[in-house]
CSV table of C-alpha atoms in Angstrom, one decimal:
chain,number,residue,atom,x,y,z
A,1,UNK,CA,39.7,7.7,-40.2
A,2,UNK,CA,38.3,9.5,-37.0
A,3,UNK,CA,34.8,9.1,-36.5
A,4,UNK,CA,34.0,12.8,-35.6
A,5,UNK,CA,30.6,12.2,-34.2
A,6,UNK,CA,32.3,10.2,-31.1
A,7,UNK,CA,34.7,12.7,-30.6
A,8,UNK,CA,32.9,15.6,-30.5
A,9,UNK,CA,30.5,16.8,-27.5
A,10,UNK,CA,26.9,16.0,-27.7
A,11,UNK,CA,24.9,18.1,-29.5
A,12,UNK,CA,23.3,20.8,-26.8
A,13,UNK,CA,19.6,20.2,-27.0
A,14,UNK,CA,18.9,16.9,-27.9
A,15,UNK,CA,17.5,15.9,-24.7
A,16,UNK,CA,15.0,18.6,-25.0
A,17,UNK,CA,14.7,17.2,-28.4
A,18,UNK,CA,14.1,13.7,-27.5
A,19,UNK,CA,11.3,14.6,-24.7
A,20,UNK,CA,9.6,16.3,-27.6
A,21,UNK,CA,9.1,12.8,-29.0
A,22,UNK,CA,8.0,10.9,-26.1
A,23,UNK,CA,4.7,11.0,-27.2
A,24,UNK,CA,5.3,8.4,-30.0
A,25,UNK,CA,4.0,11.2,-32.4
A,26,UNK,CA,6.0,10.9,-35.4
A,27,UNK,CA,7.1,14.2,-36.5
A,28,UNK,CA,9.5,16.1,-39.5
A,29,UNK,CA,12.8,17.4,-39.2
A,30,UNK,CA,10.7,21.0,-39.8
A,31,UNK,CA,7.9,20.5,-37.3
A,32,UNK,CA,10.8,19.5,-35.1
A,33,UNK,CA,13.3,22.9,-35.8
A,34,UNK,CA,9.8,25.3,-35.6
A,35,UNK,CA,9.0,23.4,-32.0
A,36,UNK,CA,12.6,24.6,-30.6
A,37,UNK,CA,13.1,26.8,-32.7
A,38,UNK,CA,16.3,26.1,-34.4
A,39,UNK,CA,17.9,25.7,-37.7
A,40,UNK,CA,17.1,22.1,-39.5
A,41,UNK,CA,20.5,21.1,-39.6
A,42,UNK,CA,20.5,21.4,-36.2
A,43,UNK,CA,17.7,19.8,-35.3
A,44,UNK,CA,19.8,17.0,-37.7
A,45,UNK,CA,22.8,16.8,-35.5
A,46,UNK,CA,20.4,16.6,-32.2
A,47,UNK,CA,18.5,13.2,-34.1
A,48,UNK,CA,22.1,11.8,-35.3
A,49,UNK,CA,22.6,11.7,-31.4
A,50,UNK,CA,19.5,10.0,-30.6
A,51,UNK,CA,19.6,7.3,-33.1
A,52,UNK,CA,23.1,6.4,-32.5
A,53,UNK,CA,21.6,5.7,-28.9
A,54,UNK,CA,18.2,3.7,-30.4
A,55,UNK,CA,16.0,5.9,-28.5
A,56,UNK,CA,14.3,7.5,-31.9
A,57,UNK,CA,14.3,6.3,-35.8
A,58,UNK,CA,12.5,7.3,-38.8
A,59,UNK,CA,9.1,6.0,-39.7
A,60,UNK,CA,7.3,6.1,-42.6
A,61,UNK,CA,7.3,9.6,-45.0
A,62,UNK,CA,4.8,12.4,-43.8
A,63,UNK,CA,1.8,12.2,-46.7
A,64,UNK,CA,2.7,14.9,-49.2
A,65,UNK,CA,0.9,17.7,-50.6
A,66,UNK,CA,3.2,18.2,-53.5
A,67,UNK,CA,6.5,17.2,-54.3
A,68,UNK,CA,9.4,14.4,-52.3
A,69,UNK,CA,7.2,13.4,-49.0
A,70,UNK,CA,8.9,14.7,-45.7
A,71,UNK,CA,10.8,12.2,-43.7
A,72,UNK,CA,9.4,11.6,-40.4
A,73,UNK,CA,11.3,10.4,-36.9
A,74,UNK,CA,9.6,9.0,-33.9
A,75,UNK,CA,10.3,7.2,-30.3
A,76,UNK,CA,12.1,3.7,-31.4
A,77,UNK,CA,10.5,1.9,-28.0
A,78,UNK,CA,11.7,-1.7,-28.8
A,79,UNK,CA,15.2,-1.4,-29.6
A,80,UNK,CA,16.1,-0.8,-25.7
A,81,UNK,CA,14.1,-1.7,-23.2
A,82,UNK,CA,13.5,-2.2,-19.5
A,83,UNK,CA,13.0,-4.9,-16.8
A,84,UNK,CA,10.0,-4.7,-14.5
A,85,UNK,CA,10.7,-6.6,-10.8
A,86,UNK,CA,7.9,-7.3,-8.2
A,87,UNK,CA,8.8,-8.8,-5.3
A,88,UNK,CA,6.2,-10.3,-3.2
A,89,UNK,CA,6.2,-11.7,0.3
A,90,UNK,CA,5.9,-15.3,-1.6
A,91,UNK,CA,6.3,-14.6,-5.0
A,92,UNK,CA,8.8,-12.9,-8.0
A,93,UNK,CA,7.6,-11.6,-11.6
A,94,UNK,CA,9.9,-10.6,-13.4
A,95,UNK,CA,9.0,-8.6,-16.9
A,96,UNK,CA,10.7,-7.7,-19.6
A,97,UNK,CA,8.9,-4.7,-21.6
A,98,UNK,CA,9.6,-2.1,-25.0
A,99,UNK,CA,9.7,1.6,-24.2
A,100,UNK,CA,6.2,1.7,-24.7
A,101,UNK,CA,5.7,-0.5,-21.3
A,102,UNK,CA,4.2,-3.4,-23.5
A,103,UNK,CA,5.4,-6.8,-22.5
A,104,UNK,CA,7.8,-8.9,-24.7
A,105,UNK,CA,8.5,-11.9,-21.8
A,106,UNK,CA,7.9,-12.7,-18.2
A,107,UNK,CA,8.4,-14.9,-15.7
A,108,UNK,CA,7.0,-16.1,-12.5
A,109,UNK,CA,7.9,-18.0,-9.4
A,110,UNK,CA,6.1,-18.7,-6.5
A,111,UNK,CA,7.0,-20.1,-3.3
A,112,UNK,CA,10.0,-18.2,-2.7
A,113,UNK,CA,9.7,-16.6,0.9
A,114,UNK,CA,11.0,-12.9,0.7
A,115,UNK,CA,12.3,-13.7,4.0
A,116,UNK,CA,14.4,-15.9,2.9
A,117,UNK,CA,16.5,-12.9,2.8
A,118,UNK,CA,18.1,-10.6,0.1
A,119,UNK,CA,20.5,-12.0,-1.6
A,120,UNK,CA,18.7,-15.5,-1.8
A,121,UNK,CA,15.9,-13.6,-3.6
A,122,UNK,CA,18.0,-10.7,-5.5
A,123,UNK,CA,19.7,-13.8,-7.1
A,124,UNK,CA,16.4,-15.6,-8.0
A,125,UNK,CA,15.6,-12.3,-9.6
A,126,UNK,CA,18.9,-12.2,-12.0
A,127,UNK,CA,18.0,-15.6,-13.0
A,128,UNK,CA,14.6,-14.8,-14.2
A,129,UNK,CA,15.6,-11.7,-16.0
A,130,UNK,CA,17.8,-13.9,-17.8
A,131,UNK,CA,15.2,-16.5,-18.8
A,132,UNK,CA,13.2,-13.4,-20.3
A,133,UNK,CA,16.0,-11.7,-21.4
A,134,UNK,CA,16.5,-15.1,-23.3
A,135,UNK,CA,13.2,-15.8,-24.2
A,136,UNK,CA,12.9,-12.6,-26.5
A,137,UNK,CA,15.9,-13.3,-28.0
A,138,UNK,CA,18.0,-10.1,-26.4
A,139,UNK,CA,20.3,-9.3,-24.2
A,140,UNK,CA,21.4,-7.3,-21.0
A,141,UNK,CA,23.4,-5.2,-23.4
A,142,UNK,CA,19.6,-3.8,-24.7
A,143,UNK,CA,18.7,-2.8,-21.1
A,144,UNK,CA,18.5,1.2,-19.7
A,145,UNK,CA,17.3,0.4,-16.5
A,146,UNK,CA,15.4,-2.0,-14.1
A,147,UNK,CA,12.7,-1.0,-11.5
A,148,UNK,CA,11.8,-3.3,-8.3
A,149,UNK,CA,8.9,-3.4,-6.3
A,150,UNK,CA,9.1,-4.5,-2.7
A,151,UNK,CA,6.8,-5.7,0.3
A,152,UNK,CA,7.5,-2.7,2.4
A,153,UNK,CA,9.2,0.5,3.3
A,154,UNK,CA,11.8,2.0,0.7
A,155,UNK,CA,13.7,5.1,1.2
A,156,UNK,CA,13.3,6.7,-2.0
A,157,UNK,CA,16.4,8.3,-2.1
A,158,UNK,CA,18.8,5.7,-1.9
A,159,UNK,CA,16.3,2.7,-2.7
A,160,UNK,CA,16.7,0.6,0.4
A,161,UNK,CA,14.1,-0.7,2.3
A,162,UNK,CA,13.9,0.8,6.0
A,163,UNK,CA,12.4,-1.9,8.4
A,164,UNK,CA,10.3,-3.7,6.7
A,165,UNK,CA,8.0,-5.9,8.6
A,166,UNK,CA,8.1,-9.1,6.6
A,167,UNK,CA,11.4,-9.1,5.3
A,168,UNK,CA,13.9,-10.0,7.9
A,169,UNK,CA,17.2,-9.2,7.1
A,170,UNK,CA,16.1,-6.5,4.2
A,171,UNK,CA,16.6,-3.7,6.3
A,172,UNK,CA,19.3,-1.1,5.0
A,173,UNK,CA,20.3,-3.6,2.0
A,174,UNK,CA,21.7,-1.7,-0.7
A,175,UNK,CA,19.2,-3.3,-3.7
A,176,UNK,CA,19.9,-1.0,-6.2
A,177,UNK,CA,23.7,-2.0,-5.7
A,178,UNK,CA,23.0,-5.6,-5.7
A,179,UNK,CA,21.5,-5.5,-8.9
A,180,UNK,CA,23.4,-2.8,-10.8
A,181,UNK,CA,26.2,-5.2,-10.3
A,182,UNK,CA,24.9,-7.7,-12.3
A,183,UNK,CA,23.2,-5.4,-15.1
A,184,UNK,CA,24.9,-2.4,-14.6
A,185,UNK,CA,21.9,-0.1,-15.9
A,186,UNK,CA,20.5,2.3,-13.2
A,187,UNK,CA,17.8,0.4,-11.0
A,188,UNK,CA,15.0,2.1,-8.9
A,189,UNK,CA,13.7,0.8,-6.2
A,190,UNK,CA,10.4,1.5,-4.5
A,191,UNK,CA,7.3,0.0,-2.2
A,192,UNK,CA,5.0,-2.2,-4.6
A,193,UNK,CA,2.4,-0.5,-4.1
A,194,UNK,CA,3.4,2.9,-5.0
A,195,UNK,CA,4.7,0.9,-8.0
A,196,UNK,CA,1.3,-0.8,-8.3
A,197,UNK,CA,-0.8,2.3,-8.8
A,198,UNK,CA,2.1,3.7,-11.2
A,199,UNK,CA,1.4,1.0,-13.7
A,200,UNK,CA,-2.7,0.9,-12.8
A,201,UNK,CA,-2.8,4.4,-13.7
A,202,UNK,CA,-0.8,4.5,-16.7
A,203,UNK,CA,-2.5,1.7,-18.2
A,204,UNK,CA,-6.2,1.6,-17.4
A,205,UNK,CA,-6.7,5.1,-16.3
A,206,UNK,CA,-4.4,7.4,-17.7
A,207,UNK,CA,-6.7,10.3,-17.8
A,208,UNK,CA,-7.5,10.4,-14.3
A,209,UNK,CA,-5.4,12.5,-12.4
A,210,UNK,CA,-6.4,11.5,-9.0
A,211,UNK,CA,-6.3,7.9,-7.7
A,212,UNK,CA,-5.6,5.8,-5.0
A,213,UNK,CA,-4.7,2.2,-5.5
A,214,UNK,CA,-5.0,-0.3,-2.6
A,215,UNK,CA,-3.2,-3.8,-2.1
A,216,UNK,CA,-5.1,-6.1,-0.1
A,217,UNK,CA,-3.1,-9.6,0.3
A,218,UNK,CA,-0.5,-10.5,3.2
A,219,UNK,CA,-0.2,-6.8,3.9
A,220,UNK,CA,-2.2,-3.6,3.1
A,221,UNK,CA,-1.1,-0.6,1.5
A,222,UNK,CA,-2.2,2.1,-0.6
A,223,UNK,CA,-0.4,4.0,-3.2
A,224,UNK,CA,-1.6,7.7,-4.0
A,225,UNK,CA,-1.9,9.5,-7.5
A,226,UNK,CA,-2.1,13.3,-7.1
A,227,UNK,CA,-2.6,15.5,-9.3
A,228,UNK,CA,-0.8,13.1,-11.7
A,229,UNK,CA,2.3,12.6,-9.7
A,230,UNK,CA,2.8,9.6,-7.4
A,231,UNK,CA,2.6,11.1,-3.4
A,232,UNK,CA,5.4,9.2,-1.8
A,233,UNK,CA,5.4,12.1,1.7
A,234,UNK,CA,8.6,13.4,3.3
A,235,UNK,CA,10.0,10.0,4.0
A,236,UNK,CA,8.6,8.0,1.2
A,237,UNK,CA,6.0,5.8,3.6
A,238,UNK,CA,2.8,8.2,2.5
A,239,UNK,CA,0.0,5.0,2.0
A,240,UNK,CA,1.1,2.8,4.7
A,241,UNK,CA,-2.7,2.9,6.0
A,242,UNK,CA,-2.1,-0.9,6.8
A,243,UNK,CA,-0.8,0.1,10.2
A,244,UNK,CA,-3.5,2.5,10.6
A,245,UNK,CA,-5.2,1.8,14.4
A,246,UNK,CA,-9.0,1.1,13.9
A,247,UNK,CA,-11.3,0.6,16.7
A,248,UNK,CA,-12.7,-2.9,16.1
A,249,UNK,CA,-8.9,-4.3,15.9
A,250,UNK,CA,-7.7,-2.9,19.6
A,251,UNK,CA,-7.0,-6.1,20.7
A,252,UNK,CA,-4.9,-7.9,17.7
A,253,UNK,CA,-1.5,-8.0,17.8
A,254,UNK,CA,0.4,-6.9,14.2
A,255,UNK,CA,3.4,-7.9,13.1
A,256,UNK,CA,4.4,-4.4,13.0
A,257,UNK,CA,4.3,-4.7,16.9
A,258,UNK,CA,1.8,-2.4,17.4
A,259,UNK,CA,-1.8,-3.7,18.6
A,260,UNK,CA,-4.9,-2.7,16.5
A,261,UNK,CA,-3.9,-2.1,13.0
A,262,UNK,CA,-6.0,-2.7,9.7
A,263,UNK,CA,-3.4,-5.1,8.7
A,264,UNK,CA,-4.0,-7.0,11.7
A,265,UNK,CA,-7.7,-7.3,11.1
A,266,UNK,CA,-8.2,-7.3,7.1
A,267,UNK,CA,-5.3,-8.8,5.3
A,268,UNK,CA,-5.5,-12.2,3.5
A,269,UNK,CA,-3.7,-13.8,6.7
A,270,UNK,CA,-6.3,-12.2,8.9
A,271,UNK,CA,-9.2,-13.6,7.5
A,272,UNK,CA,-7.6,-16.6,7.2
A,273,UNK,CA,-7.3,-16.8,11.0
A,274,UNK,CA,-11.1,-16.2,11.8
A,275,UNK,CA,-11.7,-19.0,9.6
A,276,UNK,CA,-9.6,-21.0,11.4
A,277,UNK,CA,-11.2,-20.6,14.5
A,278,UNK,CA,-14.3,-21.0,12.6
A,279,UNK,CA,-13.0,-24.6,11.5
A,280,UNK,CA,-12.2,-24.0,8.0
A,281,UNK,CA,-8.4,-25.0,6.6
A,282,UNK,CA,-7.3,-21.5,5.8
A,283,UNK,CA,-3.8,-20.2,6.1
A,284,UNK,CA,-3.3,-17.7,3.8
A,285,UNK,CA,-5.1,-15.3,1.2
A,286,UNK,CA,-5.3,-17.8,-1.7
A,287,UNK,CA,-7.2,-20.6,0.8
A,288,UNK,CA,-9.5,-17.3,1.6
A,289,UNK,CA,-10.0,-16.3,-1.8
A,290,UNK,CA,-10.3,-20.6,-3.0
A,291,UNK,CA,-13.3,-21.0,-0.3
A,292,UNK,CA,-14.7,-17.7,-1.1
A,293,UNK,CA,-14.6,-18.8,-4.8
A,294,UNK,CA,-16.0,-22.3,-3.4
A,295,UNK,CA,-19.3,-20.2,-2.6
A,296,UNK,CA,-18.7,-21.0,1.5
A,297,UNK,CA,-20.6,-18.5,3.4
A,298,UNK,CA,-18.5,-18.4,6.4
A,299,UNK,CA,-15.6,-16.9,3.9
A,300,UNK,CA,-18.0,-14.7,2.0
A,301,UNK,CA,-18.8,-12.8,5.4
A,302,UNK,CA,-15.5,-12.3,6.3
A,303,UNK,CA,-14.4,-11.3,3.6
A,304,UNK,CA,-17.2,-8.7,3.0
A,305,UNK,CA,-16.3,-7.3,6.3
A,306,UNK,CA,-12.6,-7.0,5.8
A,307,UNK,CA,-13.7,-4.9,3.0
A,308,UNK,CA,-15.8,-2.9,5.4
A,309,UNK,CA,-13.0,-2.6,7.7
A,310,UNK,CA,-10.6,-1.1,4.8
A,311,UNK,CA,-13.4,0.7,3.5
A,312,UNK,CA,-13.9,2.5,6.9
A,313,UNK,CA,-9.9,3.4,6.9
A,314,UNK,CA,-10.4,4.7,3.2
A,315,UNK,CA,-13.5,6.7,4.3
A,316,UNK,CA,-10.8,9.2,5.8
A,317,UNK,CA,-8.9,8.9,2.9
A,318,UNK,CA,-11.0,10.1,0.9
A,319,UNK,CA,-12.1,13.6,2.5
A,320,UNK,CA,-8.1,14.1,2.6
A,321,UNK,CA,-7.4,13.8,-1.2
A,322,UNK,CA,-11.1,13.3,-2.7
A,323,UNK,CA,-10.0,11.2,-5.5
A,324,UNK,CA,-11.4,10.6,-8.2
A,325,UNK,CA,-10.7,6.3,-8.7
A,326,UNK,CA,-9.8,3.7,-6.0
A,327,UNK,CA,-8.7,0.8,-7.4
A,328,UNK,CA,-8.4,-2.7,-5.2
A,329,UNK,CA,-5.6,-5.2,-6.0
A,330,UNK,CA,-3.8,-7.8,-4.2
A,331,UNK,CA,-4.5,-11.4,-4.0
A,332,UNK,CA,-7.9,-10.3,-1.8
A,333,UNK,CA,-9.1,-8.4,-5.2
A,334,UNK,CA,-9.7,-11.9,-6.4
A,335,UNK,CA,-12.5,-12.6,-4.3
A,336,UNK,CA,-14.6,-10.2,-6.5
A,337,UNK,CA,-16.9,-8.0,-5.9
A,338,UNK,CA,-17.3,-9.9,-2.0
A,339,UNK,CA,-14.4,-8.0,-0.8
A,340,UNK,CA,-14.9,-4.6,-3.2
A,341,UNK,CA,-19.2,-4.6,-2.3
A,342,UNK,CA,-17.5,-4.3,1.4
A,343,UNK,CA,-15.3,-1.2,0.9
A,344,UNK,CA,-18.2,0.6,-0.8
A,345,UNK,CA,-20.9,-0.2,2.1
A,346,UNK,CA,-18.3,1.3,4.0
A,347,UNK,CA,-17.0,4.5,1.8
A,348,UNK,CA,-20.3,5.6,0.5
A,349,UNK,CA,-22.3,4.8,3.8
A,350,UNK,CA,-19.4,7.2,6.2
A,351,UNK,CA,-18.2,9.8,3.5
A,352,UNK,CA,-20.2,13.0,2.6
A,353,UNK,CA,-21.8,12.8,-0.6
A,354,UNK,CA,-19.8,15.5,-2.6
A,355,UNK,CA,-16.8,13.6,-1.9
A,356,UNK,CA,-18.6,10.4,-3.8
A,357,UNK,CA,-21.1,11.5,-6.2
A,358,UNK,CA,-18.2,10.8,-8.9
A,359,UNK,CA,-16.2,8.2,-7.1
A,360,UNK,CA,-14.9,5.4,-8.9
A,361,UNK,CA,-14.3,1.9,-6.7
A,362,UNK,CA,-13.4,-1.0,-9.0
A,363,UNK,CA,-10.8,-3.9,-9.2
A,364,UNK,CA,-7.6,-3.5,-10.1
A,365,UNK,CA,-7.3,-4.1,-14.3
A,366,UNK,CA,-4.1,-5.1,-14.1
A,367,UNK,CA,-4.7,-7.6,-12.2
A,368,UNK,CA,-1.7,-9.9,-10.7
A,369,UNK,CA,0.5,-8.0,-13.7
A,370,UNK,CA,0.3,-4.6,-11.7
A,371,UNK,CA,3.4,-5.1,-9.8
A,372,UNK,CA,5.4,-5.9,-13.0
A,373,UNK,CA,3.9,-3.5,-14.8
A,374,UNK,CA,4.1,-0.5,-12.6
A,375,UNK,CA,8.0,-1.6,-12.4
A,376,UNK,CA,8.5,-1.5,-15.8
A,377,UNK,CA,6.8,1.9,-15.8
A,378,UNK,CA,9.5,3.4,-13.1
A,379,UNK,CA,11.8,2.3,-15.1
A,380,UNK,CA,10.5,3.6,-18.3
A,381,UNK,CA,10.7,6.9,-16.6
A,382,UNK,CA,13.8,7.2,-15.3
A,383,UNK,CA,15.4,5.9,-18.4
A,384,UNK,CA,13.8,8.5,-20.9
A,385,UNK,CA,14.1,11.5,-18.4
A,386,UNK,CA,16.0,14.4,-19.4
A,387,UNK,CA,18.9,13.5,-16.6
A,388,UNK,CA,19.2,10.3,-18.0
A,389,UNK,CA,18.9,10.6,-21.7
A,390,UNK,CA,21.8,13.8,-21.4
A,391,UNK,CA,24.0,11.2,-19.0
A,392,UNK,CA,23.5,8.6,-21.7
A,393,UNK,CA,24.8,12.0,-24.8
A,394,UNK,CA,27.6,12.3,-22.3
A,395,UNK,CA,28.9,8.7,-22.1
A,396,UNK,CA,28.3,8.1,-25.5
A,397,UNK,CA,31.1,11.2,-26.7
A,398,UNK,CA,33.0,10.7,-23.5
């Protein structure tokens, strides 16, 4: 016997249907055909289609006030899921999370150089996403997508970074490809720390509609929340304040090529330099953030004026988009509040008073899970979008 359901087209409107129960609020098959206003066998025919794809199920009977209870369906977040990347100039995590963004396995390396080139670290990805695909006792067949965070400039249409700095060998690679060939789910692609503030927003301030998160470690970045929508710019490089000129870095060389830029004076390597020449054994942001954490004073000044010196950049920033939250992160956030009392001195000391009389400056929540998270998050929204959940109707009937 034919199986109608797979032969048939999908049912117009479940899409529309589904996004109606992103919300996790469980609802009836009559709340559901008076929200779009169809018949309830309808609606019926749209959840068949959903189910069959485990993106919805039902859930425990509506209370009654007379009579059989009414059955309920809601979002089914852990029967598919997603994998959250972050890709760091030394360091993978790799995460695997439910629907809901809520972790089920990760796993971390360290040590592996991002310069050590594309493929070398694309493949040391796959084989983490196995041990967590492993580790929770699924499989890449449970998978709708895969988002990546990297250390640098990402075209955001086609997901491939575009010269970045500290990642010879990167430029123009098609990631996305790369990976879709060994998961073959959609994958998206985009700097870390416009991922970063994706998954610090969604999970510590998800009310707040204006924020700017800021990375502080071997580079500096900032990722921008406006009016509830991630500001990537024309190009997709809107944040890049790291190679921002400031006046008290004229004479330092970046890596970028350029002379003078923040990055050049406040990152973790930066600091880590004037300590050198100060004597100290310092060569990258976890020695500056070990001997801050030591309680040596030489560290605690420099690292209080970094934050200055990205405090003064973020001064500008903040008359151009006044928002309402800056959140620090990056391997500098875990200095404390050394590095975070030195971008206040400098925010609240040059910005007028309207544009901080509400302003939020604290340390990233999400601490060194941001990246992962924020990943997981880009994914999450891809792979319940109305595009995606109709391409996924289609295939299914096709």
């Amino acid at each position: 016997m034919v199986d109608i359901r797979k032969t048939a087209s999908a049912p117009a409107g479940a899409s529309e249907l589904f996004q109606l129960l992103r919300d996790g609020q469980p609802r009836t098959r009559t709340e559901l055909a008076d929200l779009v206003g169809v018949a309830r066998s309808t609606v019926a025919l749209r959840l068949d289609a959903l189910m069959d794809l485990g993106l919805v199920a039902p859930v425990e009977d509506a209370i009654s006030t007379g009579g059989r209870p009414s059955a309920q369906v809601a979002l089914q977040t852990d029967t598919r899921l997603v994998l959250g990347v972050d890709i760091g100039a030394s360091h993978l995590h790799v995460g695997l999370t439910d629907l809901s963004g809520t972790a089920l396995a990760d796993a971390f390396r360290d040590g592996l150089l991002v310069s050590a080139g594309p493929r070398t670290v694309l493949d040391a990805v796959v084989e983490l996403a196995t041990t967590v695909l492993a580790e929770a006792g699924r499989s890449a067949a449970d998978l709708l997508a895969v988002g990546v965070g990297l250390p640098g400039p990402v075209e955001h249409s086609t997901g491939r970074p575009i010269n970045p700095p500290i990642m010879p060998g990167w430029h123009g690679f098609d990631v996305p490809g790369y990976l879709h060939g060994h998961f073959g789910v959609p994958v998206l692609v985009d700097n870390d720390v416009n991922v970063m503030s994706v998954g610090e927003r969604e999970t510590a301030w998800p009310d707040v509609e204006n924020l700017i998160f800021v990375k502080v470690a071997t580079g500096i970045g900032a990722g921008i929340i406006c009016n509830g929508e991630l500001l990537r710019g024309a190009d997709g490089v809107a944040g890049d304040i790291g190679h921002i000129r400031v006046a008290s870095g004229e004479e330092l060389l970046c890596r970028c090529g350029n002379v003078g830029c923040l990055e050049a004076l406040a990152s973790g390597p930066a600091v880590a330099l004037k300590l050198q020449a100060a004597g100290h054994s310092a060569e990258d942001s976890r020695d500056v953030v070990e001997l801050v954490n030591r309680g040596d004073q030489d560290a605690v000044r420099a690292v209080r004026q970094a934050g200055r010196d990205v405090g003064e950049v973020l001064s500008a920033c903040l008359s151009m988009m006044n928002p309402a939250v800056i959140v620090i992160g990056g391997s500098m956030a875990l200095t404390g509040e050394h590095f975070i009392a030195g971008v206040r001195e400098a925010v609240y000391s040059r910005s007028m008073p309207l544009a901080t009389q509400h302003l939020q400056i604290v340390q990233s929540a999400s601490g060194p899970d941001a990246g992962m998270l924020g990943a997981s998050m880009l994914a999450i929204h891809h792979a319940l979008s109305p595009e995606s959940v109709d391409g996924m109707l289609a295939a299914r009937v096709g």
